[in-house]
N, CA, C and O atoms as a GROMACS GRO file, in nm:
protein
  344
    1UNK      N    1   0.901   0.606   0.361
    1UNK     CA    2   0.870   0.481   0.425
    1UNK      C    3   0.721   0.464   0.454
    1UNK      O    4   0.666   0.358   0.426
    2UNK      N    5   0.653   0.567   0.508
    2UNK     CA    6   0.510   0.548   0.532
    2UNK      C    7   0.430   0.522   0.404
    2UNK      O    8   0.327   0.455   0.408
    3UNK      N    9   0.477   0.574   0.291
    3UNK     CA   10   0.408   0.547   0.165
    3UNK      C   11   0.422   0.400   0.127
    3UNK      O   12   0.326   0.340   0.079
    4UNK      N   13   0.540   0.342   0.147
    4UNK     CA   14   0.560   0.200   0.119
    4UNK      C   15   0.476   0.115   0.215
    4UNK      O   16   0.418   0.014   0.174
    5UNK      N   17   0.470   0.155   0.342
    5UNK     CA   18   0.388   0.083   0.439
    5UNK      C   19   0.240   0.093   0.401
    5UNK      O   20   0.165  -0.004   0.416
    6UNK      N   21   0.197   0.209   0.353
    6UNK     CA   22   0.058   0.225   0.309
    6UNK      C   23   0.027   0.135   0.190
    6UNK      O   24  -0.082   0.078   0.183
    7UNK      N   25   0.122   0.121   0.099
    7UNK     CA   26   0.103   0.033  -0.015
    7UNK      C   27   0.092  -0.112   0.030
    7UNK      O   28   0.009  -0.188  -0.020
    8UNK      N   29   0.176  -0.152   0.125
    8UNK     CA   30   0.168  -0.287   0.179
    8UNK      C   31   0.035  -0.311   0.251
    8UNK      O   32  -0.024  -0.418   0.238
    9UNK      N   33  -0.010  -0.213   0.325
    9UNK     CA   34  -0.137  -0.227   0.396
    9UNK      C   35  -0.252  -0.239   0.297
    9UNK      O   36  -0.341  -0.322   0.315
   10UNK      N   37  -0.251  -0.156   0.192
   10UNK     CA   38  -0.358  -0.165   0.093
   10UNK      C   39  -0.357  -0.300   0.024
   10UNK      O   40  -0.463  -0.359   0.003
   11UNK      N   41  -0.239  -0.350  -0.012
   11UNK     CA   42  -0.234  -0.481  -0.078
   11UNK      C   43  -0.274  -0.592   0.020
   11UNK      O   44  -0.336  -0.690  -0.021
   12UNK      N   45  -0.241  -0.576   0.147
   12UNK     CA   46  -0.284  -0.674   0.247
   12UNK      C   47  -0.435  -0.675   0.264
   12UNK      O   48  -0.496  -0.782   0.268
   13UNK      N   49  -0.495  -0.558   0.274
   13UNK     CA   50  -0.641  -0.551   0.285
   13UNK      C   51  -0.708  -0.602   0.158
   13UNK      O   52  -0.812  -0.667   0.165
   14UNK      N   53  -0.649  -0.574   0.043
   14UNK     CA   54  -0.704  -0.623  -0.082
   14UNK      C   55  -0.699  -0.775  -0.087
   14UNK      O   56  -0.796  -0.839  -0.127
   15UNK      N   57  -0.587  -0.834  -0.047
   15UNK     CA   58  -0.576  -0.980  -0.045
   15UNK      C   59  -0.674  -1.041   0.054
   15UNK      O   60  -0.736  -1.143   0.024
   16UNK      N   61  -0.689  -0.980   0.171
   16UNK     CA   62  -0.783  -1.033   0.269
   16UNK      C   63  -0.928  -1.021   0.222
   16UNK      O   64  -1.008  -1.112   0.245
   17UNK      N   65  -0.961  -0.912   0.155
   17UNK     CA   66  -1.098  -0.898   0.107
   17UNK      C   67  -1.125  -0.990  -0.011
   17UNK      O   68  -1.237  -1.041  -0.025
   18UNK      N   69  -1.025  -1.013  -0.097
   18UNK     CA   70  -1.045  -1.105  -0.209
   18UNK      C   71  -1.052  -1.250  -0.163
   18UNK      O   72  -1.101  -1.335  -0.238
   19UNK      N   73  -1.005  -1.280  -0.043
   19UNK     CA   74  -1.016  -1.416   0.008
   19UNK      C   75  -1.158  -1.447   0.054
   19UNK      O   76  -1.192  -1.563   0.079
   20UNK      N   77  -1.242  -1.346   0.065
   20UNK     CA   78  -1.384  -1.366   0.097
   20UNK      C   79  -1.462  -1.382  -0.033
   20UNK      O   80  -1.445  -1.304  -0.126
   21UNK      N   81  -1.546  -1.482  -0.037
   21UNK     CA   82  -1.616  -1.514  -0.164
   21UNK      C   83  -1.704  -1.399  -0.211
   21UNK      O   84  -1.713  -1.374  -0.332
   22UNK      N   85  -1.768  -1.329  -0.120
   22UNK     CA   86  -1.856  -1.219  -0.160
   22UNK      C   87  -1.778  -1.108  -0.232
   22UNK      O   88  -1.818  -1.062  -0.339
   23UNK      N   89  -1.668  -1.066  -0.172
   23UNK     CA   90  -1.589  -0.960  -0.233
   23UNK      C   91  -1.519  -1.008  -0.360
   23UNK      O   92  -1.500  -0.930  -0.453
   24UNK      N   93  -1.481  -1.134  -0.363
   24UNK     CA   94  -1.416  -1.187  -0.482
   24UNK      C   95  -1.513  -1.187  -0.600
   24UNK      O   96  -1.476  -1.150  -0.712
   25UNK      N   97  -1.638  -1.227  -0.575
   25UNK     CA   98  -1.738  -1.222  -0.682
   25UNK      C   99  -1.768  -1.078  -0.722
   25UNK      O  100  -1.796  -1.049  -0.838
   26UNK      N  101  -1.761  -0.988  -0.627
   26UNK     CA  102  -1.787  -0.846  -0.652
   26UNK      C  103  -1.679  -0.785  -0.741
   26UNK      O  104  -1.710  -0.704  -0.828
   27UNK      N  105  -1.555  -0.823  -0.721
   27UNK     CA  106  -1.443  -0.763  -0.794
   27UNK      C  107  -1.408  -0.842  -0.919
   27UNK      O  108  -1.391  -0.785  -1.027
   28UNK      N  109  -1.396  -0.975  -0.905
   28UNK     CA  110  -1.349  -1.058  -1.016
   28UNK      C  111  -1.461  -1.130  -1.092
   28UNK      O  112  -1.435  -1.193  -1.195
   29UNK      N  113  -1.583  -1.121  -1.043
   29UNK     CA  114  -1.700  -1.188  -1.102
   29UNK      C  115  -1.686  -1.340  -1.103
   29UNK      O  116  -1.744  -1.406  -1.189
   30UNK      N  117  -1.611  -1.396  -1.010
   30UNK     CA  118  -1.599  -1.541  -0.996
   30UNK      C  119  -1.547  -1.571  -0.856
   30UNK      O  120  -1.497  -1.483  -0.786
   31UNK      N  121  -1.560  -1.697  -0.817
   31UNK     CA  122  -1.507  -1.741  -0.688
   31UNK      C  123  -1.373  -1.810  -0.708
   31UNK      O  124  -1.346  -1.866  -0.814
   32UNK      N  125  -1.292  -1.805  -0.607
   32UNK     CA  126  -1.162  -1.870  -0.612
   32UNK      C  127  -1.166  -2.002  -0.538
   32UNK      O  128  -1.258  -2.028  -0.459
   33UNK      N  129  -1.068  -2.085  -0.563
   33UNK     CA  130  -1.061  -2.216  -0.495
   33UNK      C  131  -1.024  -2.194  -0.348
   33UNK      O  132  -0.970  -2.090  -0.312
   34UNK      N  133  -1.054  -2.293  -0.264
   34UNK     CA  134  -1.017  -2.280  -0.122
   34UNK      C  135  -0.866  -2.265  -0.102
   34UNK      O  136  -0.823  -2.196  -0.009
   35UNK      N  137  -0.786  -2.328  -0.187
   35UNK     CA  138  -0.641  -2.315  -0.176
   35UNK      C  139  -0.597  -2.171  -0.207
   35UNK      O  140  -0.510  -2.117  -0.139
   36UNK      N  141  -0.657  -2.111  -0.309
   36UNK     CA  142  -0.625  -1.972  -0.342
   36UNK      C  143  -0.670  -1.879  -0.230
   36UNK      O  144  -0.600  -1.781  -0.199
   37UNK      N  145  -0.784  -1.908  -0.169
   37UNK     CA  146  -0.830  -1.826  -0.055
   37UNK      C  147  -0.732  -1.833   0.061
   37UNK      O  148  -0.705  -1.731   0.125
   38UNK      N  149  -0.679  -1.952   0.087
   38UNK     CA  150  -0.581  -1.968   0.195
   38UNK      C  151  -0.455  -1.887   0.164
   38UNK      O  152  -0.402  -1.820   0.253
   39UNK      N  153  -0.406  -1.894   0.041
   39UNK     CA  154  -0.287  -1.818   0.004
   39UNK      C  155  -0.311  -1.668   0.012
   39UNK      O  156  -0.222  -1.593   0.053
   40UNK      N  157  -0.430  -1.623  -0.027
   40UNK     CA  158  -0.461  -1.481  -0.018
   40UNK      C  159  -0.465  -1.435   0.128
   40UNK      O  160  -0.418  -1.326   0.160
   41UNK      N  161  -0.520  -1.518   0.216
   41UNK     CA  162  -0.522  -1.483   0.358
   41UNK      C  163  -0.380  -1.474   0.414
   41UNK      O  164  -0.347  -1.380   0.486
   42UNK      N  165  -0.297  -1.572   0.381
   42UNK     CA  166  -0.158  -1.570   0.428
   42UNK      C  167  -0.084  -1.448   0.374
   42UNK      O  168  -0.010  -1.383   0.448
   43UNK      N  169  -0.102  -1.419   0.247
   43UNK     CA  170  -0.038  -1.302   0.187
   43UNK      C  171  -0.086  -1.173   0.251
   43UNK      O  172  -0.007  -1.082   0.275
   44UNK      N  173  -0.216  -1.165   0.279
   44UNK     CA  174  -0.271  -1.044   0.341
   44UNK      C  175  -0.215  -1.020   0.480
   44UNK      O  176  -0.174  -0.909   0.512
   45UNK      N  177  -0.213  -1.124   0.563
   45UNK     CA  178  -0.161  -1.108   0.699
   45UNK      C  179  -0.011  -1.082   0.698
   45UNK      O  180   0.040  -1.004   0.779
   46UNK      N  181   0.061  -1.148   0.607
   46UNK     CA  182   0.206  -1.123   0.597
   46UNK      C  183   0.234  -0.980   0.553
   46UNK      O  184   0.329  -0.917   0.601
   47UNK      N  185   0.153  -0.928   0.465
   47UNK     CA  186   0.169  -0.791   0.418
   47UNK      C  187   0.143  -0.691   0.531
   47UNK      O  188   0.215  -0.593   0.545
   48UNK      N  189   0.040  -0.716   0.610
   48UNK     CA  190   0.012  -0.628   0.724
   48UNK      C  191   0.123  -0.635   0.828
   48UNK      O  192   0.160  -0.534   0.887
   49UNK      N  193   0.176  -0.754   0.850
   49UNK     CA  194   0.288  -0.769   0.944
   49UNK      C  195   0.414  -0.700   0.895
   49UNK      O  196   0.486  -0.639   0.974
   50UNK      N  197   0.441  -0.710   0.765
   50UNK     CA  198   0.558  -0.642   0.709
   50UNK      C  199   0.543  -0.491   0.720
   50UNK      O  200   0.640  -0.420   0.746
   51UNK      N  201   0.422  -0.441   0.701
   51UNK     CA  202   0.399  -0.297   0.717
   51UNK      C  203   0.422  -0.254   0.861
   51UNK      O  204   0.474  -0.146   0.886
   52UNK      N  205   0.383  -0.338   0.956
   52UNK     CA  206   0.408  -0.308   1.097
   52UNK      C  207   0.558  -0.300   1.124
   52UNK      O  208   0.604  -0.209   1.192
   53UNK      N  209   0.633  -0.395   1.072
   53UNK     CA  210   0.778  -0.394   1.092
   53UNK      C  211   0.844  -0.271   1.028
   53UNK      O  212   0.937  -0.214   1.084
   54UNK      N  213   0.795  -0.231   0.913
   54UNK     CA  214   0.848  -0.110   0.847
   54UNK      C  215   0.820   0.014   0.931
   54UNK      O  216   0.907   0.098   0.948
   55UNK      N  217   0.697   0.024   0.982
   55UNK     CA  218   0.663   0.140   1.065
   55UNK      C  219   0.746   0.144   1.194
   55UNK      O  220   0.787   0.251   1.238
   56UNK      N  221   0.770   0.027   1.253
   56UNK     CA  222   0.851   0.022   1.375
   56UNK      C  223   0.996   0.059   1.344
   56UNK      O  224   1.060   0.131   1.421
   57UNK      N  225   1.047   0.010   1.232
   57UNK     CA  226   1.185   0.044   1.194
   57UNK      C  227   1.198   0.192   1.161
   57UNK      O  228   1.303   0.251   1.183
   58UNK      N  229   1.093   0.251   1.108
   58UNK     CA  230   1.096   0.392   1.068
   58UNK      C  231   1.095   0.486   1.187
   58UNK      O  232   1.168   0.585   1.189
   59UNK      N  233   1.011   0.455   1.288
   59UNK     CA  234   0.997   0.553   1.396
   59UNK      C  235   0.994   0.493   1.537
   59UNK      O  236   0.942   0.557   1.629
   60UNK      N  237   1.046   0.374   1.556
   60UNK     CA  238   1.054   0.317   1.691
   60UNK      C  239   0.927   0.244   1.731
   60UNK      O  240   0.826   0.248   1.661
   61UNK      N  241   0.935   0.177   1.847
   61UNK     CA  242   0.823   0.093   1.890
   61UNK      C  243   0.696   0.173   1.918
   61UNK      O  244   0.591   0.144   1.862
   62UNK      N  245   0.706   0.270   2.004
   62UNK     CA  246   0.586   0.342   2.048
   62UNK      C  247   0.519   0.418   1.933
   62UNK      O  248   0.400   0.403   1.909
   63UNK      N  249   0.596   0.496   1.864
   63UNK     CA  250   0.541   0.576   1.756
   63UNK      C  251   0.512   0.492   1.633
   63UNK      O  252   0.419   0.521   1.558
   64UNK      N  253   0.591   0.388   1.612
   64UNK     CA  254   0.571   0.302   1.495
   64UNK      C  255   0.438   0.228   1.499
   64UNK      O  256   0.370   0.215   1.397
   65UNK      N  257   0.402   0.179   1.616
   65UNK     CA  258   0.273   0.110   1.629
   65UNK      C  259   0.159   0.209   1.608
   65UNK      O  260   0.059   0.175   1.544
   66UNK      N  261   0.172   0.329   1.662
   66UNK     CA  262   0.068   0.430   1.642
   66UNK      C  263   0.059   0.471   1.495
   66UNK      O  264  -0.051   0.491   1.443
   67UNK      N  265   0.173   0.484   1.428
   67UNK     CA  266   0.174   0.515   1.286
   67UNK      C  267   0.105   0.404   1.208
   67UNK      O  268   0.026   0.432   1.117
   68UNK      N  269   0.135   0.279   1.242
   68UNK     CA  270   0.074   0.164   1.175
   68UNK      C  271  -0.078   0.163   1.195
   68UNK      O  272  -0.152   0.139   1.100
   69UNK      N  273  -0.123   0.189   1.316
   69UNK     CA  274  -0.267   0.192   1.344
   69UNK      C  275  -0.335   0.305   1.267
   69UNK      O  276  -0.446   0.287   1.216
   70UNK      N  277  -0.270   0.420   1.260
   70UNK     CA  278  -0.326   0.530   1.182
   70UNK      C  279  -0.334   0.498   1.034
   70UNK      O  280  -0.433   0.528   0.968
   71UNK      N  281  -0.228   0.435   0.982
   71UNK     CA  282  -0.230   0.395   0.841
   71UNK      C  283  -0.334   0.288   0.816
   71UNK      O  284  -0.400   0.288   0.711
   72UNK      N  285  -0.351   0.194   0.911
   72UNK     CA  286  -0.456   0.093   0.897
   72UNK      C  287  -0.593   0.158   0.884
   72UNK      O  288  -0.675   0.118   0.802
   73UNK      N  289  -0.617   0.259   0.966
   73UNK     CA  290  -0.746   0.327   0.962
   73UNK      C  291  -0.767   0.401   0.830
   73UNK      O  292  -0.873   0.389   0.768
   74UNK      N  293  -0.668   0.476   0.787
   74UNK     CA  294  -0.683   0.556   0.665
   74UNK      C  295  -0.693   0.467   0.541
   74UNK      O  296  -0.780   0.488   0.457
   75UNK      N  297  -0.604   0.370   0.531
   75UNK     CA  298  -0.604   0.283   0.413
   75UNK      C  299  -0.724   0.190   0.417
   75UNK      O  300  -0.777   0.154   0.312
   76UNK      N  301  -0.767   0.150   0.536
   76UNK     CA  302  -0.888   0.068   0.547
   76UNK      C  303  -1.010   0.142   0.496
   76UNK      O  304  -1.096   0.082   0.431
   77UNK      N  305  -1.019   0.270   0.524
   77UNK     CA  306  -1.129   0.350   0.473
   77UNK      C  307  -1.125   0.357   0.320
   77UNK      O  308  -1.229   0.348   0.255
   78UNK      N  309  -1.007   0.374   0.265
   78UNK     CA  310  -0.994   0.376   0.118
   78UNK      C  311  -1.037   0.242   0.059
   78UNK      O  312  -1.104   0.239  -0.044
   79UNK      N  313  -0.998   0.133   0.123
   79UNK     CA  314  -1.037   0.000   0.075
   79UNK      C  315  -1.189  -0.020   0.083
   79UNK      O  316  -1.249  -0.076  -0.008
   80UNK      N  317  -1.249   0.027   0.190
   80UNK     CA  318  -1.395   0.015   0.205
   80UNK      C  319  -1.466   0.096   0.096
   80UNK      O  320  -1.561   0.048   0.035
   81UNK      N  321  -1.419   0.217   0.073
   81UNK     CA  322  -1.480   0.299  -0.031
   81UNK      C  323  -1.463   0.237  -0.170
   81UNK      O  324  -1.553   0.244  -0.254
   82UNK      N  325  -1.346   0.176  -0.194
   82UNK     CA  326  -1.324   0.113  -0.324
   82UNK      C  327  -1.414  -0.009  -0.342
   82UNK      O  328  -1.469  -0.029  -0.450
   83UNK      N  329  -1.429  -0.090  -0.238
   83UNK     CA  330  -1.518  -0.207  -0.250
   83UNK      C  331  -1.664  -0.165  -0.262
   83UNK      O  332  -1.741  -0.231  -0.331
   84UNK      N  333  -1.702  -0.056  -0.196
   84UNK     CA  334  -1.838  -0.006  -0.212
   84UNK      C  335  -1.862   0.042  -0.353
   84UNK      O  336  -1.970   0.022  -0.408
   85UNK      N  337  -1.762   0.105  -0.412
   85UNK     CA  338  -1.775   0.151  -0.551
   85UNK      C  339  -1.789   0.033  -0.647
   85UNK      O  340  -1.869   0.039  -0.741
   86UNK      N  341  -1.713  -0.072  -0.623
   86UNK     CA  342  -1.721  -0.190  -0.710
   86UNK      C  343  -1.855  -0.258  -0.694
   86UNK      O  344  -1.882  -0.359  -0.759
   0.00000   0.00000   0.00000
């Protein structure tokens, strides 16, 4: 379960970063339309919320939120390193 939540978090962070024009030009070498940016933001936040629900279902409220925050930190670092590499 934490691996699936990590995948959702990474895809959420990726969608949120691609909704920013700077990162989108960095990765895709072009800008997206404002409508696509809105959909990417919605997809990113929905993905992070789904990962939170999975972590809570996996290990309860108290530990699930802590697990989610830890995964956010670890996967966020991976996303930062990947965007720096690009």
